[in-house]
mmCIF file of C-alpha atoms in Angstrom:
data_model
loop_
_atom_site.group_PDB
_atom_site.id
_atom_site.type_symbol
_atom_site.label_atom_id
_atom_site.label_comp_id
_atom_site.label_asym_id
_atom_site.label_seq_id
_atom_site.Cartn_x
_atom_site.Cartn_y
_atom_site.Cartn_z
ATOM 1 C CA UNK S 293 -11.361 6.229 12.040
ATOM 2 C CA UNK S 294 -13.669 5.706 9.048
ATOM 3 C CA UNK S 295 -14.521 9.401 9.026
ATOM 4 C CA UNK S 296 -10.844 10.225 8.500
ATOM 5 C CA UNK S 297 -10.453 7.391 6.004
ATOM 6 C CA UNK S 298 -13.233 8.780 3.809
ATOM 7 C CA UNK S 299 -11.454 12.129 3.568
ATOM 8 C CA UNK S 300 -8.081 10.463 2.980
ATOM 9 C CA UNK S 301 -9.515 8.567 0.011
ATOM 10 C CA UNK S 302 -11.223 11.707 -1.267
ATOM 11 C CA UNK S 303 -7.901 13.596 -1.037
ATOM 12 C CA UNK S 304 -5.961 10.767 -2.714
ATOM 13 C CA UNK S 305 -8.322 10.359 -5.633
ATOM 14 C CA UNK S 306 -8.146 11.774 -8.286
ATOM 15 C CA UNK S 307 -5.039 13.743 -7.315
ATOM 16 C CA UNK S 308 -2.734 10.718 -7.440
ATOM 17 C CA UNK S 309 -4.892 8.054 -9.075
ATOM 18 C CA UNK S 310 -7.507 8.417 -11.780
ATOM 19 C CA UNK S 311 -8.850 4.882 -11.601
ATOM 20 C CA UNK S 312 -11.308 3.184 -9.319
ATOM 21 C CA UNK S 313 -10.696 3.417 -5.578
ATOM 22 C CA UNK S 314 -12.281 0.788 -3.344
ATOM 23 C CA UNK S 315 -12.657 1.668 0.329
ATOM 24 C CA UNK S 316 -11.910 -1.402 2.448
ATOM 25 C CA UNK S 317 -13.882 -0.413 5.559
ATOM 26 C CA UNK S 318 -13.237 -3.708 7.378
ATOM 27 C CA UNK S 319 -9.535 -3.605 6.413
ATOM 28 C CA UNK S 320 -9.720 -7.104 4.921
ATOM 29 C CA UNK S 321 -6.882 -6.436 2.467
ATOM 30 C CA UNK S 322 -4.654 -5.321 5.343
ATOM 31 C CA UNK S 323 -5.611 -8.490 7.223
ATOM 32 C CA UNK S 324 -4.826 -10.617 4.151
ATOM 33 C CA UNK S 325 -1.356 -9.068 4.011
ATOM 34 C CA UNK S 326 -0.905 -10.058 7.658
ATOM 35 C CA UNK S 327 -1.949 -13.676 7.202
ATOM 36 C CA UNK S 328 -5.473 -13.041 8.485
ATOM 37 C CA UNK S 329 -4.843 -10.460 11.186
ATOM 38 C CA UNK S 330 -4.165 -6.770 11.227
ATOM 39 C CA UNK S 331 -0.427 -6.167 11.582
ATOM 40 C CA UNK S 332 0.413 -3.157 13.715
ATOM 41 C CA UNK S 333 3.632 -1.576 14.817
ATOM 42 C CA UNK S 334 4.202 0.263 18.070
ATOM 43 C CA UNK S 335 5.082 3.928 17.837
ATOM 44 C CA UNK S 336 8.206 3.633 20.032
ATOM 45 C CA UNK S 337 9.401 0.545 18.120
ATOM 46 C CA UNK S 338 8.941 2.354 14.815
ATOM 47 C CA UNK S 339 10.727 5.424 16.154
ATOM 48 C CA UNK S 340 13.765 3.387 17.211
ATOM 49 C CA UNK S 341 13.943 1.409 13.956
ATOM 50 C CA UNK S 342 16.725 2.697 11.648
ATOM 51 C CA UNK S 343 14.909 1.532 8.543
ATOM 52 C CA UNK S 344 11.738 3.376 9.581
ATOM 53 C CA UNK S 345 13.707 6.586 10.095
ATOM 54 C CA UNK S 346 15.340 6.126 6.666
ATOM 55 C CA UNK S 347 11.892 5.554 5.129
ATOM 56 C CA UNK S 348 10.647 8.773 6.757
ATOM 57 C CA UNK S 349 13.568 10.762 5.312
ATOM 58 C CA UNK S 350 13.014 9.214 1.880
ATOM 59 C CA UNK S 351 9.294 10.065 1.973
ATOM 60 C CA UNK S 352 9.982 13.616 3.171
ATOM 61 C CA UNK S 353 12.512 14.110 0.345
ATOM 62 C CA UNK S 354 9.761 13.533 -2.241
ATOM 63 C CA UNK S 355 8.279 16.892 -1.266
ATOM 64 C CA UNK S 356 4.775 15.437 -1.113
ATOM 65 C CA UNK S 357 2.500 16.633 1.656
ATOM 66 C CA UNK S 358 2.390 14.116 4.504
ATOM 67 C CA UNK S 359 -0.815 12.840 6.037
ATOM 68 C CA UNK S 360 -0.786 12.627 9.841
ATOM 69 C CA UNK S 361 -4.511 11.895 10.214
ATOM 70 C CA UNK S 362 -6.021 8.505 10.984
ATOM 71 C CA UNK S 363 -4.636 5.090 11.916
ATOM 72 C CA UNK S 364 -0.920 5.322 11.220
ATOM 73 C CA UNK S 365 0.346 2.223 12.988
ATOM 74 C CA UNK S 366 -1.282 -0.424 10.778
ATOM 75 C CA UNK S 367 1.223 -2.112 8.512
ATOM 76 C CA UNK S 368 0.185 -2.376 4.882
ATOM 77 C CA UNK S 369 1.503 -3.410 1.541
ATOM 78 C CA UNK S 370 0.452 -3.874 -2.043
ATOM 79 C CA UNK S 371 -1.482 -6.395 -4.090
ATOM 80 C CA UNK S 372 -1.405 -6.386 -7.888
ATOM 81 C CA UNK S 373 -4.388 -8.425 -9.017
ATOM 82 C CA UNK S 374 -4.651 -9.950 -12.462
ATOM 83 C CA UNK S 375 -7.772 -9.788 -14.611
ATOM 84 C CA UNK S 376 -10.570 -12.317 -14.298
ATOM 85 C CA UNK S 377 -9.660 -15.385 -12.274
ATOM 86 C CA UNK S 378 -5.907 -14.701 -12.418
ATOM 87 C CA UNK S 379 -5.790 -13.817 -8.723
ATOM 88 C CA UNK S 380 -2.924 -12.073 -6.989
ATOM 89 C CA UNK S 381 -0.006 -11.591 -9.377
ATOM 90 C CA UNK S 382 2.236 -9.709 -6.936
ATOM 91 C CA UNK S 383 2.279 -9.118 -3.205
ATOM 92 C CA UNK S 384 4.441 -6.789 -1.141
ATOM 93 C CA UNK S 385 4.183 -6.734 2.664
ATOM 94 C CA UNK S 386 5.401 -3.736 4.652
ATOM 95 C CA UNK S 387 7.934 -5.036 7.206
ATOM 96 C CA UNK S 388 9.118 -1.684 8.579
ATOM 97 C CA UNK S 389 6.867 1.355 8.789
ATOM 98 C CA UNK S 390 7.025 3.258 5.506
ATOM 99 C CA UNK S 391 8.395 0.456 3.311
ATOM 100 C CA UNK S 392 7.573 0.907 -0.364
ATOM 101 C CA UNK S 393 7.201 -1.866 -2.895
ATOM 102 C CA UNK S 394 10.161 -1.818 -5.305
ATOM 103 C CA UNK S 395 8.874 0.228 -8.239
ATOM 104 C CA UNK S 396 10.830 -1.812 -10.816
ATOM 105 C CA UNK S 397 9.149 -5.027 -9.602
ATOM 106 C CA UNK S 398 5.681 -3.469 -9.713
ATOM 107 C CA UNK S 399 6.210 -2.088 -13.221
ATOM 108 C CA UNK S 400 7.606 -5.440 -14.383
ATOM 109 C CA UNK S 401 4.612 -7.406 -13.121
ATOM 110 C CA UNK S 402 2.187 -4.849 -14.577
ATOM 111 C CA UNK S 403 3.933 -5.069 -17.958
ATOM 112 C CA UNK S 404 3.714 -8.865 -17.850
ATOM 113 C CA UNK S 405 0.013 -8.692 -17.001
ATOM 114 C CA UNK S 406 -0.589 -6.402 -19.978
ATOM 115 C CA UNK S 407 1.402 -8.533 -22.419
ATOM 116 C CA UNK S 408 -0.828 -10.077 -25.090
ATOM 117 C CA UNK S 409 -1.523 -13.737 -24.457
ATOM 118 C CA UNK S 410 -1.800 -16.266 -27.281
ATOM 119 C CA UNK S 411 -5.329 -17.467 -27.983
ATOM 120 C CA UNK S 412 -5.966 -21.077 -27.044
#
């Protein structure tokens, strides 16, 4: 799996992201999203889930090339981490395969994190 993961990261960066990419080999961030354990979905369950099928159609409609390599049944999510000791400012947990964090929420939290803070 890590062999595929290396090439997935290499393909992702810098094509979609110019910043730093950290490879989480032990999948600790995924485990943190799952309350300490890796959350997985079953292929047949995902296939029968209406929301998963809608997510697939939405992703396909973007026209982006899909990646079918690697571990595809691990549920993920998103952390937005503040600077310094601020910790996690936003967390989104994938509930159905292919869920995306609401873009407006992510942009809002990022804007708030960038807002100048008064000196104390």
